[in-house]
Amino acid sequence: MVWSIARKRLLLNLRTFKFGALTLLAFALLLASGFVLTTEYRRRTEEYQARREAEVDRLLYAQAYSQTTLRLDWPPEPLRLLSRGVGDRFGVRAFLPGHFGPMRIINPGEGTSLTSFLGLDFSNVITIVFSLLAILLTYDVIAGEKEKGTLSLLLANSVPRSRVLAGEYLGALLSLMLPLTAGFLLWLILVRADLEVEFDSQIWVRLGLCGFVSLVFISSFILLGLWISSSVSRSATALVLLIVLWVMAGVIYPNFTTWAVTQTHPPEPRTGTNVAQASEASKRGLEMEVINRAIAQAEAAAIWTAVSPWEAYRTVVAILARTDFGSYLRFRRTAEQWQHQLEAWHREKIARYPSRERNWSNTDPDLDLSGMPQAQWVSEPLRESLSRSLPYAGYLLAVNGLLFLAAALAFARYDPRYQL
Amino acid sequence: MIWLIAEAILRRNFYDLRFVFLTAVTLLLFIASGALFAQEMNQRWEAYQRQATEAWQSRNLEQVRIVRPPRTLAFIAEGGERNLSHVFQIEPEHSEPVEMDKTRGPFLELLRDIDWVYIVGVFLTLLVLLFSYDLISGQREAGTLSLILAQPVSRAQVLVGTYLGTVLSITVPMLIGMTGGLLLVLTIGAAPLTITDGFRIGTVVMLSVVFLSLFVLVSLFLSSRTAYASTTLVSALIVWVLFVLIIPNCSEPIADLLDPLPDSAEYQRRIRQIDREESSKLRISSQMLAPIIHGPYSDEEKRRQVEELQRKLIEADWAARWEIRRMQNRVRQERERREQEHRQLARRLSRLSPFAFYQYVTESLADTGLIRQQRFRRQIERNTASFTSFTNTMRQRYAHLGRSSGYGEIEDAGYRLRVPHPPRFEHIQIPPQDFPAFVDREPPVVETISDALWDLYALVFFNVVLFVATLYAFLRYDVRPG
């Protein structure tokens, strides 16, 4: 019985105008985003390679230890196509002067973005279009059948309410899985055809997980739709409520929380100390404090915004794509480690050849570069990404479970009789 | 009769619990926005005053810093002020101001500021759709539309009445919310609002009504093109998602694709290369001295020739430095121009959505964002000339006090040739008030409106076109229920 209800819902959905229109919109956006982001990826890769090539023989001409500085570059992530993330906005190149100054991270190819608040990428198309589609397909599932009078007919058969709900849920899920799978495959074909990069098994696993999480995310909106639909008696009321919730959860709540966090975690030390006027020694400490505060601020914002399933989903995808803020922190930490190693190495060499710290003359022998650390970037392994994304993915699953319970409870108590 | 229908719509909405609830939500949004903005503006003013004092005290003959004051009306349209630089440096050799604090900033990328533009553009537009989607098709379904049209009233009157009623009923929550937010900004915020600001706010309120009326018309148009209210709502939502979420966000990536900006590292490389190439021509060597020293001259003549050579070298050095500055400025200007073109393209693309028109008009009215940044830059550029002439006069007066910015010389057989370095004048104490004053002229409201006139015109034009289209669709509408 569950299956026949699911089948009925699936067939009903496939024939509607909203389904066709939104599916087409989603496909168009997915293809556009794939095209835009592969172009961007290719440009970034070229820039990265140009930067690396410029690095190759820089150390060959070093004459004093002050010239033996290192640079760590964060290569463009191929899965940035899934989620642009925020990680690389804060810099993809670290200057490591070792003993000769503090580390600096810059963004060589930075653009000034002023108007857009959601970049166009895979995760955003899913969050905007598919969640809307989920709501539009489910708002009238219970309340609408009641209005038409078919709900009491359905319940007059020997089928328990839980099965009706499960069938409706499965039907909606199946009807959304179709465009999701098709869109994902289409997007993948475009990306693979357009991109020369080899996808290794790890990337395929990440892509698969991303598809699964997208399904979990969409399912949470289906369940929300079912819950609201079985809590009100008119489908129009359900729709208005759902749309308001959708805008609140997706657009307004994350913005407000981020903003509130900038107020609760101000980026500058409260004491009114002025970084520009502080002494050199305390300047380093103050700068560190400013950075630490900024990191604390960003982390607080990441946690608070993830209360909205939209943001939780985006975070999971960004972690899987290695473009989230945590990935930037990982880059920063790696750069710091190399900076410390280089500093130790500089100290050791300067102790041995004090005259070569900053100066040299034509008669000096070649600089002793033995044992010099080579800053290298190792991408985050899958296991680490998984453990970082687990809390958010778990939260999404828990939201699903809670919404299912709420929907089951509401539907069990639902009055199916139709009154004008 | 028009008023009767409008009144009926107003009543219907005001007695609706959903309407009351959503009005409360609107008020809450405006109040929260007002509170957060007032707090943030206070912080910005504090930072401005600190930076301005520092800049004032550190004025010298090599550079002057100018700090851009924050705009009080940022709560209406923030326009990305946060990400624009606030400190500009003028150097006499540069024709353009240098933006000082471009790469600063915390790690938190704000998704979007919750200013009035945002609340009206995202939340109130949705509210409009939710309360007007069923005005035609819903009444047809309920069977009341044919009853109304059985009265001696023309369809145009029905449409105008419905339109007016909806616009009026959406104006109410908007006005309540804006008043609440404004009161909060006035009480918590430290920066006072002037009469002109009041006028600007009034214009923004009227503009918001015009913008929202556009969405009322979209909704009425769709409602009179579809037979069922639910179809109307779905198509209205798709239009909303396109106009409010997708087009404004896609304009920038698509502009990137159509017109990719060269890497900023590339420009820096070109600037460095100019420096390297030009300065390599300036190297001095003992070979320059050799023909004089070994030439058949008397000691007196040799000394005179070396002095002559030294003078020529200094002149050549000056000329070369000017040339370097000029060429580097050209690269910078090119970059600036390319970025500007890119932004213009992104803006043009975003104008596929009326939200963009509304946003840009409001930004020019509130005088915030990119438009203000450009205007401020132009003002600085105008002021640069007076600063340059002032420093040149002062430098001539204190020429004997200038400190050489570098040392180095070549010696051969007792004859010395100094490496030319231009003198620096930072250390000379000049009272800050002696510098030419920087005049930050706030543009008159009329000027800001004329800036935004095309966008404003487009908004009104869309309204008219949509109204005609809706009227046409409604005249042909089949009103029979069932």
PDB file of N, CA and C in Angstrom, chain A residues 312-395:
ATOM      1  N   ALA A 312      23.498  24.433   7.375  1.00  0.00           N
ATOM      2  CA  ALA A 312      24.132  23.173   7.762  1.00  0.00           C
ATOM      3  C   ALA A 312      24.512  22.390   6.513  1.00  0.00           C
ATOM      4  N   TYR A 313      23.580  22.354   5.556  1.00  0.00           N
ATOM      5  CA  TYR A 313      23.855  21.631   4.311  1.00  0.00           C
ATOM      6  C   TYR A 313      25.021  22.266   3.558  1.00  0.00           C
ATOM      7  N   ARG A 314      24.987  23.607   3.445  1.00  0.00           N
ATOM      8  CA  ARG A 314      26.078  24.280   2.720  1.00  0.00           C
ATOM      9  C   ARG A 314      27.410  24.009   3.395  1.00  0.00           C
ATOM     10  N   THR A 315      27.394  23.994   4.741  1.00  0.00           N
ATOM     11  CA  THR A 315      28.653  23.746   5.437  1.00  0.00           C
ATOM     12  C   THR A 315      29.176  22.356   5.127  1.00  0.00           C
ATOM     13  N   VAL A 316      28.286  21.347   5.169  1.00  0.00           N
ATOM     14  CA  VAL A 316      28.737  19.988   4.889  1.00  0.00           C
ATOM     15  C   VAL A 316      29.354  19.928   3.496  1.00  0.00           C
ATOM     16  N   VAL A 317      28.669  20.513   2.508  1.00  0.00           N
ATOM     17  CA  VAL A 317      29.195  20.435   1.137  1.00  0.00           C
ATOM     18  C   VAL A 317      30.522  21.179   1.045  1.00  0.00           C
ATOM     19  N   ALA A 318      30.609  22.343   1.708  1.00  0.00           N
ATOM     20  CA  ALA A 318      31.865  23.098   1.643  1.00  0.00           C
ATOM     21  C   ALA A 318      33.001  22.320   2.306  1.00  0.00           C
ATOM     22  N   ILE A 319      32.679  21.589   3.395  1.00  0.00           N
ATOM     23  CA  ILE A 319      33.736  20.797   4.038  1.00  0.00           C
ATOM     24  C   ILE A 319      34.176  19.686   3.098  1.00  0.00           C
ATOM     25  N   LEU A 320      33.190  19.030   2.463  1.00  0.00           N
ATOM     26  CA  LEU A 320      33.532  17.954   1.532  1.00  0.00           C
ATOM     27  C   LEU A 320      34.330  18.501   0.350  1.00  0.00           C
ATOM     28  N   ALA A 321      34.011  19.729  -0.059  1.00  0.00           N
ATOM     29  CA  ALA A 321      34.725  20.322  -1.196  1.00  0.00           C
ATOM     30  C   ALA A 321      36.036  20.968  -0.749  1.00  0.00           C
ATOM     31  N   ARG A 322      36.305  20.974   0.548  1.00  0.00           N
ATOM     32  CA  ARG A 322      37.507  21.591   1.120  1.00  0.00           C
ATOM     33  C   ARG A 322      37.603  23.072   0.787  1.00  0.00           C
ATOM     34  N   THR A 323      36.454  23.764   0.843  1.00  0.00           N
ATOM     35  CA  THR A 323      36.511  25.203   0.582  1.00  0.00           C
ATOM     36  C   THR A 323      35.933  25.998   1.750  1.00  0.00           C
ATOM     37  N   ASP A 324      35.669  25.363   2.877  1.00  0.00           N
ATOM     38  CA  ASP A 324      35.042  26.093   3.976  1.00  0.00           C
ATOM     39  C   ASP A 324      36.094  26.851   4.783  1.00  0.00           C
ATOM     40  N   PHE A 325      35.624  27.542   5.805  1.00  0.00           N
ATOM     41  CA  PHE A 325      36.542  28.336   6.621  1.00  0.00           C
ATOM     42  C   PHE A 325      37.541  27.439   7.350  1.00  0.00           C
ATOM     43  N   GLY A 326      37.081  26.242   7.769  1.00  0.00           N
ATOM     44  CA  GLY A 326      37.978  25.302   8.440  1.00  0.00           C
ATOM     45  C   GLY A 326      39.151  24.911   7.549  1.00  0.00           C
ATOM     46  N   SER A 327      38.902  24.794   6.236  1.00  0.00           N
ATOM     47  CA  SER A 327      39.996  24.466   5.331  1.00  0.00           C
ATOM     48  C   SER A 327      41.005  25.602   5.285  1.00  0.00           C
ATOM     49  N   TYR A 328      40.477  26.836   5.334  1.00  0.00           N
ATOM     50  CA  TYR A 328      41.409  27.963   5.375  1.00  0.00           C
ATOM     51  C   TYR A 328      42.252  27.909   6.648  1.00  0.00           C
ATOM     52  N   LEU A 329      41.593  27.570   7.776  1.00  0.00           N
ATOM     53  CA  LEU A 329      42.336  27.497   9.033  1.00  0.00           C
ATOM     54  C   LEU A 329      43.409  26.428   8.944  1.00  0.00           C
ATOM     55  N   ARG A 330      43.081  25.322   8.254  1.00  0.00           N
ATOM     56  CA  ARG A 330      44.052  24.259   8.092  1.00  0.00           C
ATOM     57  C   ARG A 330      45.246  24.775   7.278  1.00  0.00           C
ATOM     58  N   PHE A 331      44.956  25.541   6.227  1.00  0.00           N
ATOM     59  CA  PHE A 331      46.019  26.136   5.427  1.00  0.00           C
ATOM     60  C   PHE A 331      46.868  27.059   6.294  1.00  0.00           C
ATOM     61  N   ARG A 332      46.180  27.844   7.114  1.00  0.00           N
ATOM     62  CA  ARG A 332      46.885  28.780   7.981  1.00  0.00           C
ATOM     63  C   ARG A 332      47.788  28.050   8.965  1.00  0.00           C
ATOM     64  N   ARG A 333      47.235  26.972   9.560  1.00  0.00           N
ATOM     65  CA  ARG A 333      48.030  26.206  10.532  1.00  0.00           C
ATOM     66  C   ARG A 333      49.241  25.581   9.865  1.00  0.00           C
ATOM     67  N   THR A 334      49.031  25.009   8.661  1.00  0.00           N
ATOM     68  CA  THR A 334      50.164  24.406   7.954  1.00  0.00           C
ATOM     69  C   THR A 334      51.236  25.461   7.705  1.00  0.00           C
ATOM     70  N   ALA A 335      50.781  26.646   7.238  1.00  0.00           N
ATOM     71  CA  ALA A 335      51.734  27.721   6.967  1.00  0.00           C
ATOM     72  C   ALA A 335      52.480  28.102   8.241  1.00  0.00           C
ATOM     73  N   GLU A 336      51.747  28.138   9.363  1.00  0.00           N
ATOM     74  CA  GLU A 336      52.400  28.488  10.630  1.00  0.00           C
ATOM     75  C   GLU A 336      53.456  27.464  10.999  1.00  0.00           C
ATOM     76  N   GLN A 337      53.139  26.173  10.792  1.00  0.00           N
ATOM     77  CA  GLN A 337      54.123  25.123  11.113  1.00  0.00           C
ATOM     78  C   GLN A 337      55.389  25.307  10.292  1.00  0.00           C
ATOM     79  N   TRP A 338      55.206  25.556   8.985  1.00  0.00           N
ATOM     80  CA  TRP A 338      56.395  25.746   8.148  1.00  0.00           C
ATOM     81  C   TRP A 338      57.152  26.986   8.574  1.00  0.00           C
ATOM     82  N   GLN A 339      56.407  28.012   8.951  1.00  0.00           N
ATOM     83  CA  GLN A 339      57.049  29.245   9.400  1.00  0.00           C
ATOM     84  C   GLN A 339      57.915  28.965  10.628  1.00  0.00           C
ATOM     85  N   HIS A 340      57.388  28.154  11.569  1.00  0.00           N
ATOM     86  CA  HIS A 340      58.175  27.827  12.762  1.00  0.00           C
ATOM     87  C   HIS A 340      59.405  27.027  12.390  1.00  0.00           C
ATOM     88  N   GLN A 341      59.242  26.051  11.502  1.00  0.00           N
ATOM     89  CA  GLN A 341      60.388  25.228  11.100  1.00  0.00           C
ATOM     90  C   GLN A 341      61.455  26.081  10.433  1.00  0.00           C
ATOM     91  N   LEU A 342      60.976  27.007   9.586  1.00  0.00           N
ATOM     92  CA  LEU A 342      61.928  27.859   8.871  1.00  0.00           C
ATOM     93  C   LEU A 342      62.658  28.763   9.858  1.00  0.00           C
ATOM     94  N   GLU A 343      61.918  29.236  10.849  1.00  0.00           N
ATOM     95  CA  GLU A 343      62.515  30.118  11.844  1.00  0.00           C
ATOM     96  C   GLU A 343      63.626  29.376  12.587  1.00  0.00           C
ATOM     97  N   ALA A 344      63.313  28.123  12.984  1.00  0.00           N
ATOM     98  CA  ALA A 344      64.317  27.325  13.694  1.00  0.00           C
ATOM     99  C   ALA A 344      65.543  27.110  12.810  1.00  0.00           C
ATOM    100  N   TRP A 345      65.289  26.815  11.545  1.00  0.00           N
ATOM    101  CA  TRP A 345      66.388  26.580  10.612  1.00  0.00           C
ATOM    102  C   TRP A 345      67.229  27.842  10.434  1.00  0.00           C
ATOM    103  N   HIS A 346      66.541  28.994  10.288  1.00  0.00           N
ATOM    104  CA  HIS A 346      67.256  30.272  10.166  1.00  0.00           C
ATOM    105  C   HIS A 346      68.139  30.502  11.379  1.00  0.00           C
ATOM    106  N   ARG A 347      67.582  30.251  12.576  1.00  0.00           N
ATOM    107  CA  ARG A 347      68.353  30.487  13.800  1.00  0.00           C
ATOM    108  C   ARG A 347      69.621  29.651  13.794  1.00  0.00           C
ATOM    109  N   GLU A 348      69.426  28.371  13.421  1.00  0.00           N
ATOM    110  CA  GLU A 348      70.556  27.451  13.431  1.00  0.00           C
ATOM    111  C   GLU A 348      71.640  27.939  12.467  1.00  0.00           C
ATOM    112  N   LYS A 349      71.220  28.333  11.259  1.00  0.00           N
ATOM    113  CA  LYS A 349      72.198  28.744  10.242  1.00  0.00           C
ATOM    114  C   LYS A 349      72.856  30.063  10.618  1.00  0.00           C
ATOM    115  N   ILE A 350      72.049  30.983  11.179  1.00  0.00           N
ATOM    116  CA  ILE A 350      72.613  32.292  11.520  1.00  0.00           C
ATOM    117  C   ILE A 350      73.623  32.141  12.643  1.00  0.00           C
ATOM    118  N   ALA A 351      73.354  31.173  13.563  1.00  0.00           N
ATOM    119  CA  ALA A 351      74.313  30.938  14.641  1.00  0.00           C
ATOM    120  C   ALA A 351      75.632  30.434  14.043  1.00  0.00           C
ATOM    121  N   ARG A 352      75.508  29.655  12.961  1.00  0.00           N
ATOM    122  CA  ARG A 352      76.728  29.105  12.378  1.00  0.00           C
ATOM    123  C   ARG A 352      77.432  30.127  11.479  1.00  0.00           C
ATOM    124  N   TYR A 353      76.643  30.879  10.701  1.00  0.00           N
ATOM    125  CA  TYR A 353      77.253  31.876   9.802  1.00  0.00           C
ATOM    126  C   TYR A 353      76.677  33.250  10.116  1.00  0.00           C
ATOM    127  N   PRO A 354      77.098  33.861  11.228  1.00  0.00           N
ATOM    128  CA  PRO A 354      76.464  35.128  11.637  1.00  0.00           C
ATOM    129  C   PRO A 354      76.618  36.226  10.585  1.00  0.00           C
ATOM    130  N   SER A 355      77.723  36.183   9.811  1.00  0.00           N
ATOM    131  CA  SER A 355      77.950  37.289   8.882  1.00  0.00           C
ATOM    132  C   SER A 355      76.985  37.250   7.704  1.00  0.00           C
ATOM    133  N   ARG A 356      76.346  36.092   7.490  1.00  0.00           N
ATOM    134  CA  ARG A 356      75.488  35.985   6.303  1.00  0.00           C
ATOM    135  C   ARG A 356      74.024  36.239   6.617  1.00  0.00           C
ATOM    136  N   GLU A 357      73.731  36.829   7.791  1.00  0.00           N
ATOM    137  CA  GLU A 357      72.326  37.014   8.135  1.00  0.00           C
ATOM    138  C   GLU A 357      71.618  37.885   7.091  1.00  0.00           C
ATOM    139  N   ARG A 358      72.189  39.077   6.868  1.00  0.00           N
ATOM    140  CA  ARG A 358      71.567  39.956   5.876  1.00  0.00           C
ATOM    141  C   ARG A 358      72.541  40.429   4.799  1.00  0.00           C
ATOM    142  N   ASN A 359      73.843  40.260   5.062  1.00  0.00           N
ATOM    143  CA  ASN A 359      74.827  40.858   4.151  1.00  0.00           C
ATOM    144  C   ASN A 359      75.648  39.776   3.466  1.00  0.00           C
ATOM    145  N   TRP A 360      76.290  40.151   2.413  1.00  0.00           N
ATOM    146  CA  TRP A 360      77.225  39.247   1.758  1.00  0.00           C
ATOM    147  C   TRP A 360      78.184  40.089   0.930  1.00  0.00           C
ATOM    148  N   SER A 361      79.284  39.478   0.550  1.00  0.00           N
ATOM    149  CA  SER A 361      80.194  40.155  -0.372  1.00  0.00           C
ATOM    150  C   SER A 361      80.545  39.174  -1.470  1.00  0.00           C
ATOM    151  N   ASN A 362      81.185  39.682  -2.508  1.00  0.00           N
ATOM    152  CA  ASN A 362      81.435  38.854  -3.682  1.00  0.00           C
ATOM    153  C   ASN A 362      82.334  37.669  -3.388  1.00  0.00           C
ATOM    154  N   THR A 363      83.122  37.775  -2.310  1.00  0.00           N
ATOM    155  CA  THR A 363      84.081  36.702  -2.039  1.00  0.00           C
ATOM    156  C   THR A 363      83.454  35.564  -1.245  1.00  0.00           C
ATOM    157  N   ASP A 364      82.243  35.734  -0.761  1.00  0.00           N
ATOM    158  CA  ASP A 364      81.632  34.695   0.076  1.00  0.00           C
ATOM    159  C   ASP A 364      81.384  33.432  -0.731  1.00  0.00           C
ATOM    160  N   PRO A 365      81.488  32.269  -0.087  1.00  0.00           N
ATOM    161  CA  PRO A 365      81.110  31.029  -0.771  1.00  0.00           C
ATOM    162  C   PRO A 365      79.590  30.962  -0.906  1.00  0.00           C
ATOM    163  N   ASP A 366      79.131  29.938  -1.615  1.00  0.00           N
ATOM    164  CA  ASP A 366      77.681  29.778  -1.763  1.00  0.00           C
ATOM    165  C   ASP A 366      77.017  29.609  -0.403  1.00  0.00           C
ATOM    166  N   LEU A 367      75.775  30.013  -0.345  1.00  0.00           N
ATOM    167  CA  LEU A 367      75.049  29.936   0.927  1.00  0.00           C
ATOM    168  C   LEU A 367      74.781  28.474   1.274  1.00  0.00           C
ATOM    169  N   ASP A 368      74.935  28.139   2.542  1.00  0.00           N
ATOM    170  CA  ASP A 368      74.687  26.762   2.992  1.00  0.00           C
ATOM    171  C   ASP A 368      73.170  26.572   3.142  1.00  0.00           C
ATOM    172  N   LEU A 369      72.571  25.844   2.221  1.00  0.00           N
ATOM    173  CA  LEU A 369      71.112  25.669   2.251  1.00  0.00           C
ATOM    174  C   LEU A 369      70.730  24.274   2.719  1.00  0.00           C
ATOM    175  N   SER A 370      71.680  23.527   3.269  1.00  0.00           N
ATOM    176  CA  SER A 370      71.378  22.141   3.626  1.00  0.00           C
ATOM    177  C   SER A 370      70.324  22.082   4.729  1.00  0.00           C
ATOM    178  N   GLY A 371      69.431  21.155   4.593  1.00  0.00           N
ATOM    179  CA  GLY A 371      68.412  20.940   5.621  1.00  0.00           C
ATOM    180  C   GLY A 371      67.324  21.991   5.625  1.00  0.00           C
ATOM    181  N   MET A 372      67.249  22.797   4.561  1.00  0.00           N
ATOM    182  CA  MET A 372      66.225  23.833   4.554  1.00  0.00           C
ATOM    183  C   MET A 372      64.842  23.212   4.364  1.00  0.00           C
ATOM    184  N   PRO A 373      63.879  23.600   5.200  1.00  0.00           N
ATOM    185  CA  PRO A 373      62.539  23.025   5.033  1.00  0.00           C
ATOM    186  C   PRO A 373      61.915  23.465   3.707  1.00  0.00           C
ATOM    187  N   GLN A 374      61.170  22.587   3.091  1.00  0.00           N
ATOM    188  CA  GLN A 374      60.475  22.910   1.843  1.00  0.00           C
ATOM    189  C   GLN A 374      58.977  22.938   2.143  1.00  0.00           C
ATOM    190  N   ALA A 375      58.390  24.124   2.067  1.00  0.00           N
ATOM    191  CA  ALA A 375      56.975  24.230   2.432  1.00  0.00           C
ATOM    192  C   ALA A 375      56.137  23.460   1.421  1.00  0.00           C
ATOM    193  N   GLN A 376      55.401  22.486   1.904  1.00  0.00           N
ATOM    194  CA  GLN A 376      54.575  21.708   1.003  1.00  0.00           C
ATOM    195  C   GLN A 376      53.159  21.623   1.523  1.00  0.00           C
ATOM    196  N   TRP A 377      52.233  21.591   0.623  1.00  0.00           N
ATOM    197  CA  TRP A 377      50.821  21.553   0.987  1.00  0.00           C
ATOM    198  C   TRP A 377      50.289  20.156   0.751  1.00  0.00           C
ATOM    199  N   VAL A 378      49.676  19.602   1.790  1.00  0.00           N
ATOM    200  CA  VAL A 378      49.034  18.298   1.646  1.00  0.00           C
ATOM    201  C   VAL A 378      47.544  18.518   1.830  1.00  0.00           C
ATOM    202  N   SER A 379      46.755  18.119   0.831  1.00  0.00           N
ATOM    203  CA  SER A 379      45.313  18.323   0.917  1.00  0.00           C
ATOM    204  C   SER A 379      44.725  17.534   2.078  1.00  0.00           C
ATOM    205  N   GLU A 380      43.598  18.004   2.546  1.00  0.00           N
ATOM    206  CA  GLU A 380      42.974  17.354   3.692  1.00  0.00           C
ATOM    207  C   GLU A 380      42.506  15.950   3.309  1.00  0.00           C
ATOM    208  N   PRO A 381      42.913  14.940   4.070  1.00  0.00           N
ATOM    209  CA  PRO A 381      42.443  13.587   3.751  1.00  0.00           C
ATOM    210  C   PRO A 381      40.955  13.439   4.027  1.00  0.00           C
ATOM    211  N   LEU A 382      40.370  12.450   3.356  1.00  0.00           N
ATOM    212  CA  LEU A 382      38.926  12.241   3.436  1.00  0.00           C
ATOM    213  C   LEU A 382      38.462  12.044   4.872  1.00  0.00           C
ATOM    214  N   ARG A 383      39.245  11.274   5.633  1.00  0.00           N
ATOM    215  CA  ARG A 383      38.844  10.953   7.000  1.00  0.00           C
ATOM    216  C   ARG A 383      38.644  12.222   7.830  1.00  0.00           C
ATOM    217  N   GLU A 384      39.589  13.169   7.635  1.00  0.00           N
ATOM    218  CA  GLU A 384      39.490  14.412   8.404  1.00  0.00           C
ATOM    219  C   GLU A 384      38.249  15.215   7.987  1.00  0.00           C
ATOM    220  N   SER A 385      38.028  15.290   6.669  1.00  0.00           N
ATOM    221  CA  SER A 385      36.845  16.018   6.193  1.00  0.00           C
ATOM    222  C   SER A 385      35.583  15.395   6.770  1.00  0.00           C
ATOM    223  N   LEU A 386      35.570  14.057   6.778  1.00  0.00           N
ATOM    224  CA  LEU A 386      34.377  13.376   7.286  1.00  0.00           C
ATOM    225  C   LEU A 386      34.153  13.716   8.741  1.00  0.00           C
ATOM    226  N   SER A 387      35.236  13.671   9.520  1.00  0.00           N
ATOM    227  CA  SER A 387      35.034  13.899  10.951  1.00  0.00           C
ATOM    228  C   SER A 387      34.628  15.354  11.195  1.00  0.00           C
ATOM    229  N   ARG A 388      35.061  16.262  10.324  1.00  0.00           N
ATOM    230  CA  ARG A 388      34.644  17.650  10.517  1.00  0.00           C
ATOM    231  C   ARG A 388      33.198  17.860  10.099  1.00  0.00           C
ATOM    232  N   SER A 389      32.787  17.117   9.052  1.00  0.00           N
ATOM    233  CA  SER A 389      31.422  17.362   8.562  1.00  0.00           C
ATOM    234  C   SER A 389      30.388  16.578   9.353  1.00  0.00           C
ATOM    235  N   LEU A 390      30.858  15.619  10.151  1.00  0.00           N
ATOM    236  CA  LEU A 390      29.917  14.739  10.855  1.00  0.00           C
ATOM    237  C   LEU A 390      28.902  15.483  11.731  1.00  0.00           C
ATOM    238  N   PRO A 391      29.336  16.471  12.549  1.00  0.00           N
ATOM    239  CA  PRO A 391      28.336  17.139  13.381  1.00  0.00           C
ATOM    240  C   PRO A 391      27.223  17.788  12.558  1.00  0.00           C
ATOM    241  N   TYR A 392      27.600  18.431  11.456  1.00  0.00           N
ATOM    242  CA  TYR A 392      26.583  19.106  10.649  1.00  0.00           C
ATOM    243  C   TYR A 392      25.672  18.091   9.963  1.00  0.00           C
ATOM    244  N   ALA A 393      26.298  17.013   9.411  1.00  0.00           N
ATOM    245  CA  ALA A 393      25.494  15.988   8.746  1.00  0.00           C
ATOM    246  C   ALA A 393      24.581  15.318   9.767  1.00  0.00           C
ATOM    247  N   GLY A 394      25.115  15.057  10.971  1.00  0.00           N
ATOM    248  CA  GLY A 394      24.312  14.454  12.027  1.00  0.00           C
ATOM    249  C   GLY A 394      23.147  15.349  12.396  1.00  0.00           C
ATOM    250  N   TYR A 395      23.422  16.643  12.440  1.00  0.00           N
ATOM    251  CA  TYR A 395      22.357  17.585  12.764  1.00  0.00           C
ATOM    252  C   TYR A 395      21.251  17.525  11.712  1.00  0.00           C
TER     253      TYR A 395
END
